[in-house]
mmCIF file of C-alpha atoms and ligand atoms in Angstrom:
data_model
loop_
_atom_site.group_PDB
_atom_site.id
_atom_site.type_symbol
_atom_site.label_atom_id
_atom_site.label_comp_id
_atom_site.label_asym_id
_atom_site.label_seq_id
_atom_site.Cartn_x
_atom_site.Cartn_y
_atom_site.Cartn_z
ATOM 1 C CA MET A 136 29.729 28.956 41.491
ATOM 2 C CA THR A 137 26.681 26.583 40.903
ATOM 3 C CA ASN A 138 24.611 24.962 39.042
ATOM 4 C CA LYS A 139 21.853 24.521 41.169
ATOM 5 C CA ASN A 140 18.974 26.459 41.407
ATOM 6 C CA LEU A 141 20.121 29.488 43.832
ATOM 7 C CA LEU A 142 16.903 30.829 45.914
ATOM 8 C CA VAL A 143 18.449 33.918 47.925
ATOM 9 C CA ALA A 144 16.333 35.342 51.206
ATOM 10 C CA ASN A 145 17.052 38.891 51.423
ATOM 11 C CA TRP A 146 15.458 39.369 55.050
ATOM 12 C CA LYS A 147 17.062 43.749 55.095
ATOM 13 C CA MET A 148 15.617 45.750 58.002
ATOM 14 C CA ASN A 149 13.440 42.805 59.572
ATOM 15 C CA LEU A 150 14.242 39.846 61.846
ATOM 16 C CA GLY A 151 16.096 40.030 65.055
ATOM 17 C CA PRO A 152 18.830 37.468 66.175
ATOM 18 C CA SER A 153 16.200 35.407 67.365
ATOM 19 C CA LYS A 154 14.433 35.186 64.976
ATOM 20 C CA SER A 155 16.915 35.191 62.086
ATOM 21 C CA ALA A 156 18.529 32.296 64.254
ATOM 22 C CA GLN A 157 15.226 30.298 64.151
ATOM 23 C CA LEU A 158 14.162 30.629 60.634
ATOM 24 C CA ALA A 159 17.448 29.452 59.800
ATOM 25 C CA ARG A 160 17.609 26.962 61.798
ATOM 26 C CA ASP A 161 14.424 26.119 60.335
ATOM 27 C CA LEU A 162 16.521 26.178 56.238
ATOM 28 C CA ARG A 163 19.250 24.192 57.626
ATOM 29 C CA GLU A 164 16.252 21.794 57.742
ATOM 30 C CA LEU A 165 14.740 22.293 55.221
ATOM 31 C CA ALA A 166 17.939 22.551 52.459
ATOM 32 C CA ASN A 167 19.023 19.335 53.515
ATOM 33 C CA GLY A 168 16.370 17.801 51.695
ATOM 34 C CA LEU A 169 16.918 19.658 48.560
ATOM 35 C CA LYS A 170 19.080 18.176 45.288
ATOM 36 C CA LYS A 171 18.622 21.444 43.039
ATOM 37 C CA THR A 172 18.265 23.744 44.986
ATOM 38 C CA GLU A 173 21.648 25.859 48.140
ATOM 39 C CA ILE A 174 19.332 28.361 49.592
ATOM 40 C CA TRP A 175 21.365 31.872 51.174
ATOM 41 C CA VAL A 176 20.882 34.356 52.936
ATOM 42 C CA ALA A 177 20.989 37.386 54.340
ATOM 43 C CA PRO A 178 19.957 38.699 57.220
ATOM 44 C CA SER A 179 21.122 41.955 59.046
ATOM 45 C CA PRO A 180 24.829 42.355 59.782
ATOM 46 C CA VAL A 181 23.532 41.698 63.552
ATOM 47 C CA CYS A 182 22.143 38.956 63.016
ATOM 48 C CA LEU A 183 24.458 37.089 60.424
ATOM 49 C CA PRO A 184 27.417 35.144 63.185
ATOM 50 C CA ALA A 185 23.478 33.738 64.877
ATOM 51 C CA VAL A 186 22.658 33.224 61.263
ATOM 52 C CA LEU A 187 25.952 31.602 60.397
ATOM 53 C CA GLU A 188 26.287 29.516 64.185
ATOM 54 C CA GLN A 189 23.326 27.567 62.900
ATOM 55 C CA VAL A 190 23.942 26.776 58.954
ATOM 56 C CA LYS A 191 27.853 25.567 59.588
ATOM 57 C CA GLY A 192 28.733 22.772 58.217
ATOM 58 C CA SER A 193 25.769 22.841 56.408
ATOM 59 C CA GLY A 194 24.857 23.685 52.824
ATOM 60 C CA VAL A 195 22.736 26.704 54.077
ATOM 61 C CA ARG A 196 25.293 30.063 52.924
ATOM 62 C CA SER A 197 24.733 33.126 54.918
ATOM 63 C CA GLY A 198 26.043 36.503 53.636
ATOM 64 C CA ALA A 199 25.035 40.113 54.881
ATOM 65 C CA GLN A 200 23.294 42.835 52.778
ATOM 66 C CA ASN A 201 26.383 45.677 51.502
ATOM 67 C CA VAL A 202 30.410 45.576 51.906
ATOM 68 C CA HIS A 203 32.781 48.448 52.128
ATOM 69 C CA TRP A 204 35.769 47.860 49.972
ATOM 70 C CA ALA A 205 38.284 48.815 51.963
ATOM 71 C CA ALA A 206 39.802 46.275 54.523
ATOM 72 C CA THR A 207 39.326 48.372 58.258
ATOM 73 C CA GLY A 208 39.219 52.672 57.522
ATOM 74 C CA ALA A 209 36.833 54.934 59.579
ATOM 75 C CA PHE A 210 33.626 54.774 57.217
ATOM 76 C CA THR A 211 30.947 54.983 60.307
ATOM 77 C CA GLY A 212 28.471 52.065 59.462
ATOM 78 C CA GLU A 213 29.875 50.620 56.993
ATOM 79 C CA VAL A 214 31.277 46.612 57.021
ATOM 80 C CA SER A 215 34.361 45.252 55.160
ATOM 81 C CA VAL A 216 34.604 42.376 53.977
ATOM 82 C CA PRO A 217 37.677 40.832 56.717
ATOM 83 C CA MET A 218 35.306 41.195 59.231
ATOM 84 C CA LEU A 219 32.765 39.323 57.010
ATOM 85 C CA GLN A 220 35.628 36.266 56.364
ATOM 86 C CA GLU A 221 36.091 36.479 59.996
ATOM 87 C CA LEU A 222 32.769 34.757 60.917
ATOM 88 C CA SER A 223 33.088 33.329 57.883
ATOM 89 C CA ALA A 224 30.254 34.403 55.793
ATOM 90 C CA ASP A 225 30.834 33.916 51.578
ATOM 91 C CA PHE A 226 28.737 36.515 49.745
ATOM 92 C CA ALA A 227 27.628 40.056 50.221
ATOM 93 C CA ILE A 228 24.400 41.523 48.247
ATOM 94 C CA THR A 229 25.269 45.011 46.397
ATOM 95 C CA GLY A 230 23.989 48.075 44.879
ATOM 96 C CA HIS A 231 20.269 46.378 46.283
ATOM 97 C CA SER A 232 18.779 48.785 44.894
ATOM 98 C CA GLU A 233 17.101 49.706 48.017
ATOM 99 C CA ARG A 234 21.212 51.371 48.383
ATOM 100 C CA ARG A 235 21.052 53.319 44.957
ATOM 101 C CA HIS A 236 17.617 55.332 45.178
ATOM 102 C CA GLN A 237 16.472 55.001 48.805
ATOM 103 C CA PHE A 238 19.932 56.201 49.967
ATOM 104 C CA GLY A 239 21.166 57.744 47.165
ATOM 105 C CA GLU A 240 24.253 54.872 46.861
ATOM 106 C CA THR A 241 25.533 55.649 43.258
ATOM 107 C CA ASN A 242 26.968 53.326 40.252
ATOM 108 C CA GLU A 243 30.321 54.332 41.109
ATOM 109 C CA LEU A 244 30.244 52.842 44.557
ATOM 110 C CA VAL A 245 28.238 50.301 44.132
ATOM 111 C CA VAL A 246 30.919 49.147 41.435
ATOM 112 C CA LYS A 247 33.545 49.909 44.093
ATOM 113 C CA ARG A 248 31.756 47.655 46.922
ATOM 114 C CA SER A 249 31.392 45.220 44.922
ATOM 115 C CA LEU A 250 35.853 45.736 42.808
ATOM 116 C CA GLY A 251 36.382 45.604 46.616
ATOM 117 C CA ALA A 252 34.509 41.815 47.566
ATOM 118 C CA LEU A 253 35.918 40.370 45.558
ATOM 119 C CA SER A 254 39.930 41.666 44.884
ATOM 120 C CA GLN A 255 39.312 39.653 48.769
ATOM 121 C CA GLY A 256 37.447 36.975 47.987
ATOM 122 C CA LEU A 257 34.000 37.377 49.334
ATOM 123 C CA GLY A 258 31.324 35.499 46.765
ATOM 124 C CA VAL A 259 29.171 39.080 45.498
ATOM 125 C CA ILE A 260 25.649 38.995 44.554
ATOM 126 C CA HIS A 261 25.171 42.126 42.486
ATOM 127 C CA CYS A 262 22.292 43.700 41.949
ATOM 128 C CA ILE A 263 20.565 45.774 38.586
ATOM 129 C CA GLY A 264 17.465 46.718 37.574
ATOM 130 C CA GLU A 265 16.315 49.886 35.891
ATOM 131 C CA LYS A 266 13.298 52.092 37.232
ATOM 132 C CA LEU A 267 10.271 52.213 35.760
ATOM 133 C CA ASP A 268 10.711 55.982 33.883
ATOM 134 C CA GLU A 269 13.512 54.134 32.881
ATOM 135 C CA ARG A 270 11.286 50.972 31.326
ATOM 136 C CA GLU A 271 8.837 53.622 29.739
ATOM 137 C CA ARG A 272 11.565 55.797 28.058
ATOM 138 C CA GLY A 273 12.686 51.954 26.770
ATOM 139 C CA GLU A 274 16.225 52.621 27.765
ATOM 140 C CA THR A 275 16.716 50.013 29.990
ATOM 141 C CA ASN A 276 18.954 47.925 28.457
ATOM 142 C CA ALA A 277 20.953 50.842 28.851
ATOM 143 C CA VAL A 278 20.621 51.117 31.796
ATOM 144 C CA LEU A 279 21.900 47.831 32.686
ATOM 145 C CA ALA A 280 24.944 47.554 30.327
ATOM 146 C CA ARG A 281 25.339 51.309 32.539
ATOM 147 C CA GLN A 282 25.129 48.882 35.724
ATOM 148 C CA LEU A 283 26.944 46.060 34.459
ATOM 149 C CA GLU A 284 29.832 47.070 32.262
ATOM 150 C CA PRO A 285 32.162 49.148 34.256
ATOM 151 C CA LEU A 286 31.981 45.867 36.520
ATOM 152 C CA PHE A 287 33.053 43.871 33.992
ATOM 153 C CA ALA A 288 35.253 46.099 32.581
ATOM 154 C CA GLU A 289 37.677 46.681 35.996
ATOM 155 C CA ALA A 290 37.159 42.949 37.349
ATOM 156 C CA ARG A 291 39.427 40.077 37.581
ATOM 157 C CA ALA A 292 38.644 37.541 35.175
ATOM 158 C CA ASP A 293 39.181 34.643 37.911
ATOM 159 C CA SER A 294 37.498 36.661 40.430
ATOM 160 C CA PHE A 295 34.247 35.619 38.590
ATOM 161 C CA GLY A 296 33.866 32.299 39.371
ATOM 162 C CA ASN A 297 32.706 34.654 42.933
ATOM 163 C CA LEU A 298 29.447 36.710 41.316
ATOM 164 C CA VAL A 299 26.207 36.365 40.778
ATOM 165 C CA ILE A 300 24.256 39.444 39.126
ATOM 166 C CA ALA A 301 20.858 39.526 40.294
ATOM 167 C CA TYR A 302 18.049 41.880 37.879
ATOM 168 C CA GLU A 303 15.481 43.395 39.547
ATOM 169 C CA PRO A 304 13.091 45.850 37.981
ATOM 170 C CA VAL A 305 13.018 48.705 41.225
ATOM 171 C CA TRP A 306 8.963 48.467 39.768
ATOM 172 C CA ALA A 307 8.495 45.018 41.610
ATOM 173 C CA ILE A 308 10.357 45.469 44.377
ATOM 174 C CA GLY A 309 8.140 45.082 46.919
ATOM 175 C CA THR A 310 4.762 46.293 45.707
ATOM 176 C CA GLY A 311 3.247 43.353 43.955
ATOM 177 C CA LYS A 312 3.567 43.652 40.718
ATOM 178 C CA VAL A 313 5.799 41.156 39.164
ATOM 179 C CA ALA A 314 7.750 41.582 35.766
ATOM 180 C CA SER A 315 6.246 38.962 33.511
ATOM 181 C CA VAL A 316 7.811 36.408 31.699
ATOM 182 C CA GLU A 317 8.803 37.349 28.208
ATOM 183 C CA GLU A 318 9.561 41.232 30.496
ATOM 184 C CA ILE A 319 12.531 38.850 32.399
ATOM 185 C CA ARG A 320 13.347 36.986 29.893
ATOM 186 C CA GLU A 321 14.089 39.876 27.256
ATOM 187 C CA ALA A 322 15.872 40.753 30.579
ATOM 188 C CA HIS A 323 18.442 38.560 30.604
ATOM 189 C CA ALA A 324 18.879 37.694 27.496
ATOM 190 C CA PHE A 325 20.179 41.485 27.981
ATOM 191 C CA ILE A 326 22.280 40.771 30.364
ATOM 192 C CA SER A 327 23.563 37.503 28.918
ATOM 193 C CA GLY A 328 24.750 38.944 25.405
ATOM 194 C CA ILE A 329 27.201 41.115 28.673
ATOM 195 C CA LEU A 330 28.970 38.665 30.286
ATOM 196 C CA GLY A 331 29.567 36.415 27.248
ATOM 197 C CA LYS A 332 31.393 39.492 26.151
ATOM 198 C CA TYR A 333 33.073 39.169 28.974
ATOM 199 C CA GLY A 334 33.880 35.437 29.703
ATOM 200 C CA ALA A 335 31.571 35.635 32.600
ATOM 201 C CA ALA A 336 28.930 33.316 31.063
ATOM 202 C CA ALA A 337 28.652 31.631 34.120
ATOM 203 C CA CYS A 338 27.766 33.942 36.493
ATOM 204 C CA PRO A 339 24.503 32.391 37.593
ATOM 205 C CA VAL A 340 21.815 35.386 37.014
ATOM 206 C CA LEU A 341 18.710 35.654 39.621
ATOM 207 C CA TYR A 342 15.453 37.184 38.918
ATOM 208 C CA GLY A 343 13.643 39.859 42.167
ATOM 209 C CA GLY A 344 11.555 41.325 42.895
ATOM 210 C CA SER A 345 8.070 40.455 44.517
ATOM 211 C CA VAL A 346 8.557 37.332 43.813
ATOM 212 C CA THR A 347 5.566 34.025 45.428
ATOM 213 C CA PRO A 348 5.452 30.833 45.420
ATOM 214 C CA GLU A 349 2.000 31.762 43.371
ATOM 215 C CA ASN A 350 4.275 33.027 40.092
ATOM 216 C CA TYR A 351 7.503 31.721 40.031
ATOM 217 C CA ALA A 352 7.221 28.581 38.891
ATOM 218 C CA GLY A 353 6.844 31.014 35.898
ATOM 219 C CA ILE A 354 9.655 32.657 35.714
ATOM 220 C CA ILE A 355 12.549 30.172 37.534
ATOM 221 C CA ALA A 356 10.923 27.175 33.957
ATOM 222 C CA LEU A 357 13.148 30.643 31.890
ATOM 223 C CA ASP A 358 16.320 28.813 29.706
ATOM 224 C CA LEU A 359 17.906 32.076 31.919
ATOM 225 C CA VAL A 360 16.834 31.807 34.883
ATOM 226 C CA ASN A 361 19.513 30.494 37.787
ATOM 227 C CA GLY A 362 17.021 31.154 40.355
ATOM 228 C CA ALA A 363 15.763 34.500 42.468
ATOM 229 C CA LEU A 364 16.376 37.069 45.036
ATOM 230 C CA VAL A 365 13.320 36.965 47.440
ATOM 231 C CA GLY A 366 12.097 39.780 49.752
ATOM 232 C CA GLY A 367 8.961 39.555 51.400
ATOM 233 C CA ALA A 368 8.225 35.501 50.779
ATOM 234 C CA SER A 369 11.865 35.048 51.844
ATOM 235 C CA LEU A 370 11.016 35.478 56.289
ATOM 236 C CA THR A 371 8.737 32.816 56.790
ATOM 237 C CA LEU A 372 9.255 28.992 56.557
ATOM 238 C CA GLU A 373 6.601 28.579 54.270
ATOM 239 C CA GLY A 374 7.417 30.976 51.535
ATOM 240 C CA MET A 375 10.910 29.269 51.787
ATOM 241 C CA ARG A 376 9.800 25.992 51.431
ATOM 242 C CA LYS A 377 7.414 26.960 48.749
ATOM 243 C CA LEU A 378 9.715 28.824 47.423
ATOM 244 C CA ALA A 379 11.969 25.606 47.425
ATOM 245 C CA GLU A 380 9.670 23.071 45.641
ATOM 246 C CA ILE A 381 9.273 25.007 42.879
ATOM 247 C CA SER A 382 12.559 25.802 42.925
ATOM 248 C CA GLU A 383 13.134 21.566 42.172
ATOM 249 C CA GLY A 384 10.736 20.842 39.471
HETATM 250 P P1 13P B 1 10.383 41.331 47.585
HETATM 251 O O1 13P B 1 10.287 39.870 47.203
HETATM 252 O O2 13P B 1 9.966 41.739 49.536
HETATM 253 O O3 13P B 1 9.640 42.822 45.879
HETATM 254 O O4 13P B 1 11.963 41.817 47.229
HETATM 255 C C1 13P B 1 12.068 41.784 46.404
HETATM 256 C C2 13P B 1 13.826 42.494 46.962
HETATM 257 O O5 13P B 1 14.322 43.624 46.970
HETATM 258 C C3 13P B 1 15.110 40.672 47.035
HETATM 259 O O6 13P B 1 16.324 41.757 47.409
#
């Protein structure tokens, strides 16, 4: 996929079409000066056309925050891979913890989304992560394995080049409670072991959860961290500029 550090902005349900387009234009300029970092943006689906228009022909990639596995059909509220491809979107996020835990998306459903998107040639950022009670019970690795194994067991090896994994501990998302560097190192080492088992060691693995310019240097310095999936701090050019500077080293 890429050897560069990924800096992925997940704008969630923020920024309308005109603000998204403006920030995308600014990020395109920011990306021009970067050597070691790629910027990806996931706006709301209604803002995706405006964002893609701004980043067309640049190094900035843009995609959706979720995607359905079927090409068409009676699935109210969903977005398909061909729809995204018609817009030239590059990827979709799947399994974000807000989808899993606020909207009840099961692990089976998330895996179906990822497999469907990969089989149709779309890039996927497959999100995984444990809840606080699971971590406290010592179940972190079991949760991560449960969220990864069914995907790798079924995905075709020739789709691995389109796959990014994002480790986002649920308790660190939007809470200001970033995981410690040691917690991130341990989780990424465990994930790396699973990827290795399936011949997917080249898939980038991102960290997400309260990433800010204040804590990112220690995180991106970790060998097995290939970038970040950023919510709150990705909503301003200033936030993204500072994170990009840290990523450039
Ligand atoms: P925050 O950076 O706002 O904690 O959100 C992280 C996240 O969920 C990115 O997908």
